[in-house]
C-alpha cells in the first residue's frame, strides 16, 4: 500500500497488458505494402454485439467510401446517396445478398449484415463503382492503412487463429500468440 | 499546449477522380462507330463538387439507303444509333463543365450549380442513358426528332430547393449545343419538380428554349412539358419512363413516350436485360408530319474488369428517317478510373 507513484504506473501498464494487448503488424504482397487488407482474430464463442454507432458506406463522387468496410455480424450499415445521380447498389455474389434499387440524393437505405461473409458491392448503373463489406463474428479486426500496417486493439493475451483477406487475393489463415511484444506480419 | 495548438487545424480531404471510356460499336444498319470520353470530377475545398467531360465520337456509314426523307439540320447519316448520351460529330467537344454545391440544413436540400450542363428536364443525366443498356436514345430525346434532346447543353445556373423527398430544380441559361441540332441563341428556362416515396421517383418538368431549326419557318419558341417515373424493386426489377408533350416551334406538336424495363437478378451474373417500348408522334402541316414506334430488346454485360458490352435488337416502323426496320446494334466499352485523394490541413 506504500507503492511509489512510478510503481503504480508500471503496474497499471502491466495490468493493461495482462488483460488486453494491441496486436500490430503489416501486410505485404510481392514485397509491397497492401492497403485495405482485413485481418481478424477468431474467438469462440464471440462476445455479444450491440451496435452503438452508425456505420456508413457512402456513395459520393460516383464512388463508394470506404471501399473496404469491416463490420460485426448484426451491424446495420447505412448507404447514403450523396451524389446527384441515382445509384443502384447490389450484392448478388457472396455474403449478404441484396439490391437497394434506386434512391435520390440526400436519402439513405440500410442493410443489416446478419451473416458472416464477404459481400461484393457494385452499382448497376456505374461500372466503376465497387466496394467490399466483410461481416465477421469477432470484435478483433483491423483494416490495413495505405502503408500496409494495422493494429487490432484490446485483445486479451492468448493464442488465436487469424484470418487475412485483401481485394483480389486469396484468404490466408494461421495462428498467432498475442502478448505485449507480438507482431503479425502477413505476406501474400 | 499541444492540444490547443492543434485544435485550430482542420484536416480536409479532397477527392479527384478521372475516368476514360473508349467505345467501339457496329450497327446492322451498316454503321460503325468509335467514341471516347474523358471526365474529371470530384470535390474541391468547401465541398464544392465539380465535373468536366470532354467527348469525341465519329461514325462511318456503309451504302445502306436511308428510309424516309432526312430531316433538315440534323444528323447527316440519318439514324440515331449510338447517340444515347453523346454526339458523334467527329469533333472533340466539351460536354458538361460545372461546379455545384449542396447544403442540407436540418433535412432540407438547397443546391446551386453553375456552368454547362444538360437541360435539367425529366430523366436527363448522362449515366441514365449512356451505357445503361441501350445504344440509342429514346425517340423523344434525340437531336432533331422534334423532341428534347439528351445532348442539349445549357450554360447558366440551376437552383435546387426542397428536401430529398420533394424538391424543385429550376434553371436559367443560354443554349450551348454541341451535337447536330443546335438551338438558336436566347434565354432558356426549365423547372422540374421531383418526389420520392417508397420505390417510386416521379417528376414533372417544363422547359422553354429557342428552336434549333431555321428561323425562316421555325418561328416562336419551343416548349415542352414532361412527366417521368422510376420504380425499383429489391428483386432486381426496374422500370422507368417519360411522357413528353410540346412543340419545337409554333404550329407543330410533339407527343411521345418511352418505357424502359431492366432485369438484373441473382444468378444472372454480369448480364442485365433491358427492354424499351416507345412512340413518337410529330404533327405538322403536310407533308412534314412524322410518327414512329420502336421496340428494343437488349442486354448489357458488365464483363469482369473494365469492359462493358451492350447488344440491342430493335424493330421500328414509322416515317422518321432510319435505315432498316430491324437492326442489331453492338458496342464494347473499356473504362478506367483513377482516384486521387488529397489531404490538406488548414490552420484557423
Coordinates of C-alpha atoms in Angstrom, one line a residue:
Chain A
X1 CA 0.0 0.0 0.0
X2 CA 3.0 2.2 0.1
X3 CA 3.8 1.9 -3.6
X4 CA 5.6 4.8 -5.1
X5 CA 3.9 6.6 -7.9
X6 CA 6.2 5.2 -10.6
X7 CA 5.5 1.6 -9.4
X8 CA 1.8 2.2 -9.7
X9 CA 2.4 3.5 -13.2
X10 CA 4.3 0.3 -14.1
X11 CA 1.7 -1.9 -12.6
X12 CA -1.0 -0.1 -14.5
X13 CA 0.8 -0.6 -17.7
X14 CA 1.5 -4.2 -16.8
X15 CA -2.1 -4.7 -15.8
X16 CA -3.3 -3.4 -19.1
X17 CA -1.1 -5.7 -21.0
X18 CA -2.1 -8.6 -18.7
X19 CA -5.8 -8.2 -19.7
X20 CA -5.6 -6.7 -23.2
X21 CA -2.9 -6.0 -25.8
X22 CA -2.7 -4.4 -29.1
X23 CA -1.7 -6.6 -32.0
X24 CA 0.2 -4.6 -34.6
X25 CA 1.5 -5.9 -37.9
X26 CA 2.0 -5.3 -41.5
X27 CA 0.5 -6.7 -44.8
X28 CA 2.5 -7.1 -47.9
X29 CA 2.0 -8.6 -51.3
X30 CA 5.0 -9.3 -53.5
X31 CA 7.1 -7.2 -51.1
X32 CA 4.8 -4.1 -51.4
X33 CA 2.5 -2.7 -48.7
X34 CA -1.1 -3.6 -49.1
X35 CA -3.9 -1.2 -48.1
X36 CA -7.4 -2.3 -47.3
X37 CA -6.4 -5.7 -46.2
X38 CA -8.6 -7.1 -43.5
X39 CA -7.1 -9.0 -40.6
X40 CA -9.2 -10.6 -37.8
X41 CA -8.8 -13.0 -34.9
X42 CA -11.2 -15.9 -34.3
X43 CA -12.9 -16.0 -31.0
X44 CA -15.2 -18.8 -29.8
X45 CA -17.7 -18.0 -28.6
X46 CA -17.8 -14.4 -29.9
X47 CA -18.9 -11.9 -27.3
X48 CA -22.3 -10.4 -27.8
X49 CA -22.6 -7.4 -30.0
X50 CA -24.7 -4.4 -29.8
X51 CA -24.3 -1.6 -32.3
X52 CA -23.7 1.7 -30.6
X53 CA -22.9 4.0 -33.6
X54 CA -23.8 4.5 -37.2
X55 CA -21.8 2.7 -39.8
X56 CA -21.8 4.4 -43.2
X57 CA -20.9 3.2 -46.7
X58 CA -21.1 6.5 -48.6
X59 CA -21.9 6.9 -52.3
X60 CA -20.2 10.1 -53.3
X61 CA -18.4 11.3 -56.5
X62 CA -19.6 8.1 -58.2
X63 CA -17.6 6.0 -55.8
X64 CA -18.1 4.1 -52.6
X65 CA -16.3 5.3 -49.4
X66 CA -14.8 3.4 -47.8
X67 CA -14.1 0.8 -50.5
X68 CA -13.4 -1.9 -47.8
X69 CA -15.7 -1.9 -44.8
X70 CA -15.5 -4.4 -41.9
X71 CA -18.4 -4.9 -39.6
X72 CA -19.5 -7.2 -36.9
X73 CA -22.3 -9.6 -37.9
X74 CA -25.5 -7.9 -37.0
X75 CA -24.4 -4.4 -37.9
X76 CA -26.8 -2.1 -39.7
X77 CA -24.9 -0.3 -42.5
X78 CA -26.3 3.0 -43.8
X79 CA -25.9 3.6 -47.6
X80 CA -26.5 7.3 -48.1
X81 CA -26.6 8.6 -51.6
X82 CA -24.6 11.9 -51.7
X83 CA -24.5 12.1 -55.5
X84 CA -27.0 13.9 -57.6
X85 CA -27.4 10.8 -59.8
X86 CA -29.2 7.7 -58.9
X87 CA -27.2 4.6 -57.8
X88 CA -28.3 1.0 -57.8
X89 CA -26.2 -0.8 -55.2
X90 CA -26.4 -4.6 -55.2
X91 CA -24.6 -7.6 -53.9
X92 CA -25.5 -10.8 -55.6
X93 CA -22.5 -13.0 -55.4
X94 CA -21.3 -13.9 -51.9
X95 CA -22.1 -13.0 -48.3
X96 CA -25.2 -10.8 -47.8
X97 CA -27.2 -10.6 -51.0
X98 CA -29.4 -7.5 -51.6
X99 CA -30.4 -5.0 -54.2
X100 CA -31.1 -1.5 -52.9
X101 CA -32.8 -0.2 -56.0
X102 CA -32.7 3.5 -56.9
X103 CA -33.0 6.3 -54.4
X104 CA -32.2 10.0 -54.8
X105 CA -29.6 12.3 -53.3
X106 CA -29.9 13.0 -49.6
X107 CA -31.7 9.8 -48.8
X108 CA -30.4 6.6 -47.2
X109 CA -31.1 2.9 -47.3
X110 CA -30.0 0.4 -44.7
X111 CA -28.9 -3.2 -44.7
X112 CA -28.3 -5.5 -41.8
X113 CA -25.3 -7.7 -42.4
X114 CA -26.7 -10.6 -40.4
X115 CA -24.4 -13.4 -41.7
X116 CA -20.7 -13.7 -41.8
X117 CA -19.0 -13.4 -45.2
X118 CA -17.8 -11.1 -47.9
X119 CA -20.3 -9.0 -49.8
X120 CA -19.1 -7.6 -53.1
X121 CA -21.0 -4.4 -53.9
X122 CA -21.4 -2.9 -57.2
X123 CA -23.6 -0.2 -58.8
X124 CA -25.6 -1.4 -61.7
X125 CA -25.5 2.0 -63.3
X126 CA -21.9 3.0 -62.8
X127 CA -19.5 0.1 -63.6
X128 CA -16.5 1.8 -62.0
X129 CA -18.1 1.6 -58.5
X130 CA -17.1 -1.3 -56.4
X131 CA -16.7 -2.0 -52.7
X132 CA -16.5 -4.8 -50.2
X133 CA -18.2 -5.3 -46.9
X134 CA -16.7 -8.1 -44.7
X135 CA -19.0 -9.2 -42.0
X136 CA -17.2 -11.1 -39.2
X137 CA -18.2 -12.5 -35.9
X138 CA -15.4 -11.2 -33.7
X139 CA -14.6 -7.8 -32.2
X140 CA -10.9 -8.2 -33.0
X141 CA -10.3 -6.9 -36.5
X142 CA -8.5 -4.2 -38.4
X143 CA -8.0 -2.8 -41.9
X144 CA -4.5 -2.1 -43.1
X145 CA -3.6 1.5 -43.9
X146 CA -2.0 2.9 -47.0
X147 CA 1.3 2.0 -45.6
X148 CA 0.1 -1.6 -45.1
X149 CA 0.1 -1.5 -41.3
X150 CA -2.7 -2.4 -38.9
X151 CA -3.4 -2.5 -35.2
X152 CA -6.0 -4.7 -33.5
X153 CA -6.7 -3.2 -30.2
X154 CA -7.8 -4.6 -26.9
X155 CA -7.0 -8.2 -27.5
X156 CA -6.8 -10.5 -24.4
X157 CA -3.5 -12.3 -24.4
X158 CA -3.6 -15.8 -25.8
X159 CA -3.3 -17.9 -28.9
X160 CA -5.6 -17.1 -31.8
X161 CA -6.4 -18.2 -35.3
X162 CA -6.1 -15.2 -37.5
X163 CA -7.6 -14.7 -41.0
X164 CA -6.5 -12.2 -43.6
X165 CA -8.1 -11.1 -46.8
X166 CA -7.4 -8.5 -49.4
X167 CA -9.2 -7.4 -52.6
X168 CA -8.0 -9.7 -55.3
X169 CA -6.2 -12.1 -53.0
X170 CA -6.8 -15.5 -51.6
X171 CA -7.8 -15.6 -47.9
X172 CA -5.0 -16.5 -45.6
X173 CA -5.2 -18.1 -42.2
X174 CA -2.7 -19.0 -39.4
X175 CA -2.2 -18.7 -35.7
X176 CA -0.7 -16.0 -33.6
X177 CA 0.1 -15.5 -30.0
X178 CA -0.9 -12.2 -28.7
X179 CA 1.2 -10.6 -26.0
X180 CA 2.7 -7.2 -25.5
X181 CA 5.6 -7.8 -27.9
X182 CA 4.0 -9.9 -30.6
X183 CA 3.7 -8.7 -34.2
X184 CA 1.8 -10.2 -37.1
X185 CA 3.4 -9.7 -40.4
X186 CA 1.4 -11.1 -43.3
X187 CA 2.8 -11.9 -46.7
X188 CA 0.8 -12.7 -49.8
Chain B
X1 CA -0.4 23.2 -25.2
X2 CA -0.2 20.6 -27.9
X3 CA -3.9 20.1 -27.9
X4 CA -4.5 23.8 -28.0
X5 CA -2.1 24.2 -30.8
X6 CA -3.8 21.5 -32.9
X7 CA -7.4 22.5 -32.1
X8 CA -7.3 25.1 -34.9
X9 CA -6.2 22.7 -37.6
X10 CA -8.8 21.2 -39.8
X11 CA -8.0 18.3 -42.0
X12 CA -9.8 18.5 -45.3
X13 CA -9.8 15.6 -47.8
X14 CA -10.2 16.4 -51.5
X15 CA -11.1 13.6 -53.8
X16 CA -10.5 14.0 -57.5
X17 CA -11.3 11.2 -59.9
X18 CA -10.7 10.8 -63.6
X19 CA -12.4 8.4 -66.0
X20 CA -11.7 7.4 -69.5
X21 CA -14.2 5.5 -71.7
X22 CA -13.3 4.0 -75.0
X23 CA -16.1 2.6 -77.1
X24 CA -16.3 0.8 -80.4
X25 CA -19.6 -0.2 -81.9
X26 CA -21.2 -1.6 -85.0
X27 CA -24.8 -1.5 -86.1
X28 CA -26.6 -3.8 -88.6
X29 CA -27.6 -0.5 -90.2
X30 CA -24.1 -0.7 -91.6
X31 CA -22.7 1.9 -89.4
X32 CA -19.5 1.7 -87.4
X33 CA -18.7 4.0 -84.5
X34 CA -15.9 4.9 -82.2
X35 CA -16.1 7.2 -79.2
X36 CA -14.2 8.3 -76.2
X37 CA -15.0 10.4 -73.2
X38 CA -12.7 11.7 -70.5
X39 CA -14.0 13.1 -67.3
X40 CA -12.6 14.8 -64.3
X41 CA -14.7 15.2 -61.3
X42 CA -14.5 15.4 -57.5
X43 CA -14.7 17.7 -54.6
X44 CA -12.9 20.9 -54.3
X45 CA -12.5 22.7 -51.0
X46 CA -15.7 23.6 -49.1
X47 CA -17.3 20.5 -50.7
X48 CA -17.9 22.2 -54.0
X49 CA -18.4 19.4 -56.5
X50 CA -17.0 19.9 -60.0
X51 CA -17.4 17.9 -63.2
X52 CA -15.8 18.3 -66.6
X53 CA -16.3 16.0 -69.5
X54 CA -14.8 16.1 -73.0
X55 CA -16.1 13.8 -75.7
X56 CA -15.3 12.7 -79.1
X57 CA -17.2 10.4 -81.3
X58 CA -17.5 9.6 -85.0
X59 CA -19.5 7.2 -87.2
X60 CA -19.0 5.8 -90.6
X61 CA -21.9 4.7 -92.7
X62 CA -22.0 2.0 -95.4
X63 CA -24.1 2.1 -98.5
X64 CA -27.4 1.3 -97.0
X65 CA -30.0 3.8 -98.1
X66 CA -31.9 5.9 -95.6
X67 CA -35.6 5.1 -95.5
X68 CA -37.7 8.2 -95.5
X69 CA -36.6 11.8 -96.0
X70 CA -33.7 13.1 -94.0
X71 CA -34.6 15.9 -91.6
X72 CA -33.1 19.3 -92.1
X73 CA -30.5 20.5 -89.6
X74 CA -29.9 17.1 -88.1
X75 CA -27.7 14.0 -88.2
X76 CA -26.3 13.6 -91.8
X77 CA -26.2 9.9 -91.5
X78 CA -29.9 9.6 -90.9
X79 CA -30.0 7.4 -87.8
X80 CA -29.8 7.8 -84.1
X81 CA -27.7 4.7 -83.4
X82 CA -25.0 5.3 -80.8
X83 CA -26.5 8.7 -80.0
X84 CA -27.7 7.8 -76.5
X85 CA -25.8 10.3 -74.4
X86 CA -23.0 11.8 -76.6
X87 CA -22.8 13.4 -80.0
X88 CA -21.0 11.7 -82.8
X89 CA -19.9 14.8 -84.6
X90 CA -16.3 13.9 -85.3
X91 CA -15.0 16.7 -83.1
X92 CA -13.7 16.9 -79.6
X93 CA -16.3 18.8 -77.6
X94 CA -16.6 19.9 -74.0
X95 CA -19.8 18.4 -72.8
X96 CA -20.8 19.3 -69.2
X97 CA -18.5 21.5 -67.2
X98 CA -19.9 22.8 -63.9
X99 CA -19.5 23.3 -60.2
X100 CA -22.2 22.7 -57.7
X101 CA -22.7 23.0 -54.0
X102 CA -25.3 21.4 -51.9
X103 CA -26.4 22.4 -48.4
X104 CA -28.5 20.1 -46.2
X105 CA -29.7 22.3 -43.3
X106 CA -32.0 20.4 -41.0
X107 CA -33.1 17.8 -43.5
X108 CA -33.7 20.4 -46.3
X109 CA -31.9 20.4 -49.6
X110 CA -30.5 23.5 -51.2
X111 CA -28.2 23.4 -54.1
X112 CA -26.7 25.8 -56.7
X113 CA -24.9 24.8 -59.9
X114 CA -23.2 27.0 -62.4
X115 CA -21.6 26.2 -65.7
X116 CA -22.5 24.0 -68.6
X117 CA -25.0 21.2 -68.0
X118 CA -27.6 19.1 -69.7
X119 CA -31.1 20.5 -69.8
X120 CA -32.5 19.6 -66.4
X121 CA -35.7 18.0 -67.7
X122 CA -37.0 14.6 -67.0
X123 CA -34.5 11.7 -66.9
X124 CA -31.6 13.6 -68.1
X125 CA -28.3 12.5 -66.5
X126 CA -25.5 11.2 -68.7
X127 CA -25.4 7.9 -66.9
X128 CA -29.2 7.4 -67.2
X129 CA -28.8 7.0 -70.9
X130 CA -25.1 6.2 -71.7
X131 CA -24.0 2.7 -71.1
X132 CA -27.3 1.9 -69.4
X133 CA -28.2 -1.0 -71.7
X134 CA -29.4 1.0 -74.7
X135 CA -27.3 2.2 -77.6
X136 CA -29.8 4.7 -78.9
X137 CA -31.6 7.5 -77.1
X138 CA -35.4 7.4 -76.7
X139 CA -37.0 8.8 -79.8
X140 CA -38.3 11.8 -77.8
X141 CA -34.8 12.5 -76.6
X142 CA -32.7 12.6 -79.8
X143 CA -31.3 15.6 -81.6
X144 CA -33.6 16.5 -84.4
X145 CA -36.6 14.3 -83.8
X146 CA -38.6 17.3 -82.7
X147 CA -38.4 16.4 -79.0
X148 CA -36.0 17.4 -76.2
X149 CA -32.5 16.0 -76.8
X150 CA -30.4 14.3 -74.2
X151 CA -27.4 16.1 -75.6
X152 CA -28.7 19.7 -75.4
X153 CA -26.4 21.7 -73.1
X154 CA -27.2 24.8 -71.2
X155 CA -24.8 27.4 -69.9
X156 CA -26.2 29.0 -66.8
X157 CA -27.3 28.4 -63.3
X158 CA -29.6 25.9 -61.6
X159 CA -31.1 26.2 -58.2
X160 CA -32.5 23.3 -56.2
X161 CA -34.8 23.9 -53.2
X162 CA -36.7 21.4 -51.1
X163 CA -35.9 18.2 -49.3
X164 CA -34.7 14.9 -50.7
X165 CA -38.2 13.6 -50.8
X166 CA -39.6 16.6 -52.7
X167 CA -37.6 19.3 -54.4
X168 CA -37.8 21.9 -57.2
X169 CA -35.0 22.4 -59.6
X170 CA -35.0 25.5 -61.8
X171 CA -32.6 26.7 -64.4
X172 CA -31.9 29.9 -66.3
X173 CA -29.4 29.6 -69.1
X174 CA -28.4 30.0 -72.7
X175 CA -28.1 27.1 -75.1
X176 CA -24.7 25.7 -76.0
X177 CA -25.4 22.7 -78.1
X178 CA -22.5 20.6 -79.5
X179 CA -24.4 18.0 -81.5
X180 CA -26.1 18.2 -84.9
X181 CA -29.1 20.1 -83.8
X182 CA -28.1 23.5 -82.4
X183 CA -30.7 25.7 -80.9
X184 CA -30.6 29.4 -81.7
X185 CA -29.3 31.7 -79.0
X186 CA -31.6 33.1 -76.4
X187 CA -32.6 32.7 -72.9
X188 CA -33.6 29.2 -71.8
X189 CA -35.6 28.2 -68.7
X190 CA -36.6 25.0 -67.1
X191 CA -38.3 23.9 -64.0
X192 CA -38.6 20.4 -62.5
X193 CA -40.4 19.0 -59.5
X194 CA -39.3 15.6 -58.2
X195 CA -40.7 13.5 -55.5
X196 CA -39.6 10.3 -54.0
X197 CA -41.6 7.8 -51.9
X198 CA -41.1 4.1 -51.4
X199 CA -39.9 2.5 -54.5
X200 CA -41.1 5.4 -56.8
X201 CA -39.3 8.5 -58.0
X202 CA -41.6 10.7 -60.0
X203 CA -41.2 14.1 -61.6
X204 CA -42.7 16.7 -63.8
X205 CA -40.7 19.1 -66.0
X206 CA -41.2 22.1 -68.2
X207 CA -38.6 23.8 -70.4
X208 CA -38.6 26.6 -72.9
X209 CA -35.9 27.5 -75.4
X210 CA -35.4 28.7 -79.0
X211 CA -35.9 26.2 -81.8
X212 CA -33.0 24.5 -83.5
X213 CA -34.4 24.8 -87.0
X214 CA -34.1 27.8 -89.3
X215 CA -36.0 30.9 -88.3
X216 CA -37.3 31.1 -91.8
X217 CA -40.1 28.6 -90.9
X218 CA -39.5 27.6 -87.3
X219 CA -40.9 30.7 -85.6
X220 CA -41.7 31.2 -81.9
X221 CA -40.3 29.4 -79.0
X222 CA -40.0 25.6 -78.3
X223 CA -41.7 24.5 -75.2
X224 CA -42.0 21.0 -73.7
X225 CA -43.8 19.6 -70.7
X226 CA -43.0 16.1 -69.4
X227 CA -43.6 13.6 -66.7
X228 CA -41.2 10.9 -65.6
X229 CA -41.3 8.0 -63.2
X230 CA -38.9 5.4 -62.0
X231 CA -39.6 2.3 -60.0
X232 CA -37.3 -0.2 -58.5
X233 CA -37.9 -3.4 -56.7
X234 CA -35.5 -5.3 -54.5
X235 CA -35.9 -8.4 -56.7
X236 CA -33.8 -6.6 -59.3
X237 CA -36.6 -5.3 -61.5
X238 CA -36.6 -1.7 -62.5
X239 CA -38.8 0.4 -64.7
X240 CA -38.7 4.0 -65.8
X241 CA -40.3 6.1 -68.4
X242 CA -41.1 9.5 -69.7
X243 CA -44.0 11.2 -71.3
X244 CA -43.3 14.3 -73.4
X245 CA -45.7 16.8 -75.0
X246 CA -44.9 20.1 -76.5
X247 CA -43.7 21.8 -79.7
X248 CA -40.3 22.6 -81.2
X249 CA -41.7 25.7 -82.8
X250 CA -45.1 27.3 -83.4
X251 CA -47.7 25.4 -85.4
X252 CA -46.4 21.9 -84.7
X253 CA -46.6 19.5 -81.8
X254 CA -44.6 16.5 -80.5
X255 CA -46.1 13.8 -78.3
X256 CA -44.2 10.8 -77.2
X257 CA -43.2 8.4 -74.5
X258 CA -40.9 5.6 -73.7
X259 CA -40.9 2.9 -71.0
X260 CA -37.7 1.1 -70.1
X261 CA -37.5 -2.1 -68.1
X262 CA -34.4 -3.6 -66.6
X263 CA -33.9 -7.0 -65.1
X264 CA -30.9 -7.9 -63.1
X265 CA -31.4 -10.8 -60.6
X266 CA -29.1 -13.0 -58.6
X267 CA -27.9 -15.8 -60.9
X268 CA -27.7 -13.5 -63.9
X269 CA -24.2 -12.7 -63.1
X270 CA -22.9 -9.8 -65.2
X271 CA -26.0 -9.8 -67.5
X272 CA -28.7 -7.1 -67.3
X273 CA -31.7 -7.4 -69.6
X274 CA -33.1 -4.2 -71.0
X275 CA -36.4 -3.6 -72.8
X276 CA -37.7 -0.4 -74.3
X277 CA -41.0 0.4 -75.9
X278 CA -41.5 3.9 -77.3
X279 CA -43.6 6.1 -79.6
X280 CA -43.2 9.5 -81.1
X281 CA -45.9 11.5 -83.0
X282 CA -45.0 14.8 -84.6
X283 CA -47.8 16.7 -86.1
X284 CA -47.1 19.4 -88.7
X285 CA -48.6 20.7 -91.9
X286 CA -48.4 18.1 -94.6
X287 CA -46.1 16.6 -95.7
X288 CA -43.9 17.2 -92.7
X289 CA -45.8 15.1 -90.1
X290 CA -44.0 12.1 -88.8
X291 CA -44.5 9.2 -86.4
X292 CA -42.5 6.2 -85.3
X293 CA -42.8 3.3 -82.9
X294 CA -39.9 1.2 -81.8
X295 CA -39.3 -1.8 -79.6
X296 CA -35.8 -2.6 -78.3
X297 CA -34.6 -5.7 -76.6
X298 CA -31.1 -5.7 -75.2
X299 CA -28.6 -6.8 -72.8
X300 CA -25.7 -5.1 -71.0
X301 CA -22.8 -7.3 -69.9
X302 CA -20.5 -5.9 -67.2
X303 CA -17.6 -8.1 -68.1
X304 CA -15.2 -8.8 -65.2
X305 CA -12.8 -5.9 -65.2
X306 CA -13.3 -2.7 -67.1
X307 CA -15.3 -3.9 -70.2
X308 CA -19.0 -3.4 -70.7
X309 CA -20.7 -5.0 -73.7
X310 CA -24.1 -3.9 -75.0
X311 CA -26.2 -5.7 -77.5
X312 CA -29.6 -4.4 -78.8
X313 CA -32.1 -5.7 -81.2
X314 CA -34.7 -3.3 -82.4
X315 CA -37.7 -3.3 -84.6
X316 CA -39.0 0.0 -85.7
X317 CA -41.6 1.4 -88.1
X318 CA -42.9 4.8 -89.0
X319 CA -41.6 7.6 -91.2
X320 CA -38.8 9.1 -89.2
X321 CA -35.6 8.7 -91.1
X322 CA -34.0 5.4 -90.5
X323 CA -32.0 2.8 -92.4
X324 CA -33.6 -0.5 -91.7
X325 CA -36.7 -1.7 -89.9
X326 CA -34.8 -4.3 -87.9
X327 CA -31.4 -3.6 -86.6
X328 CA -28.8 -5.3 -84.3
X329 CA -26.5 -2.9 -82.5
X330 CA -23.4 -3.8 -80.6
X331 CA -20.8 -1.9 -78.6
X332 CA -17.9 -2.6 -76.3
X333 CA -16.7 0.0 -73.9
X334 CA -13.4 -0.1 -72.0
X335 CA -13.4 2.1 -68.9
X336 CA -10.7 3.0 -66.5
X337 CA -10.9 5.2 -63.4
X338 CA -8.2 6.8 -61.3
X339 CA -8.9 8.2 -57.8
X340 CA -6.7 10.7 -56.1
X341 CA -7.1 11.7 -52.5
X342 CA -5.5 14.9 -51.2
X343 CA -5.5 15.8 -47.6
X344 CA -4.7 19.3 -46.7
X345 CA -4.6 21.0 -43.3
X346 CA -5.8 24.5 -42.7
X347 CA -5.0 26.5 -39.6
X348 CA -7.7 28.8 -38.4

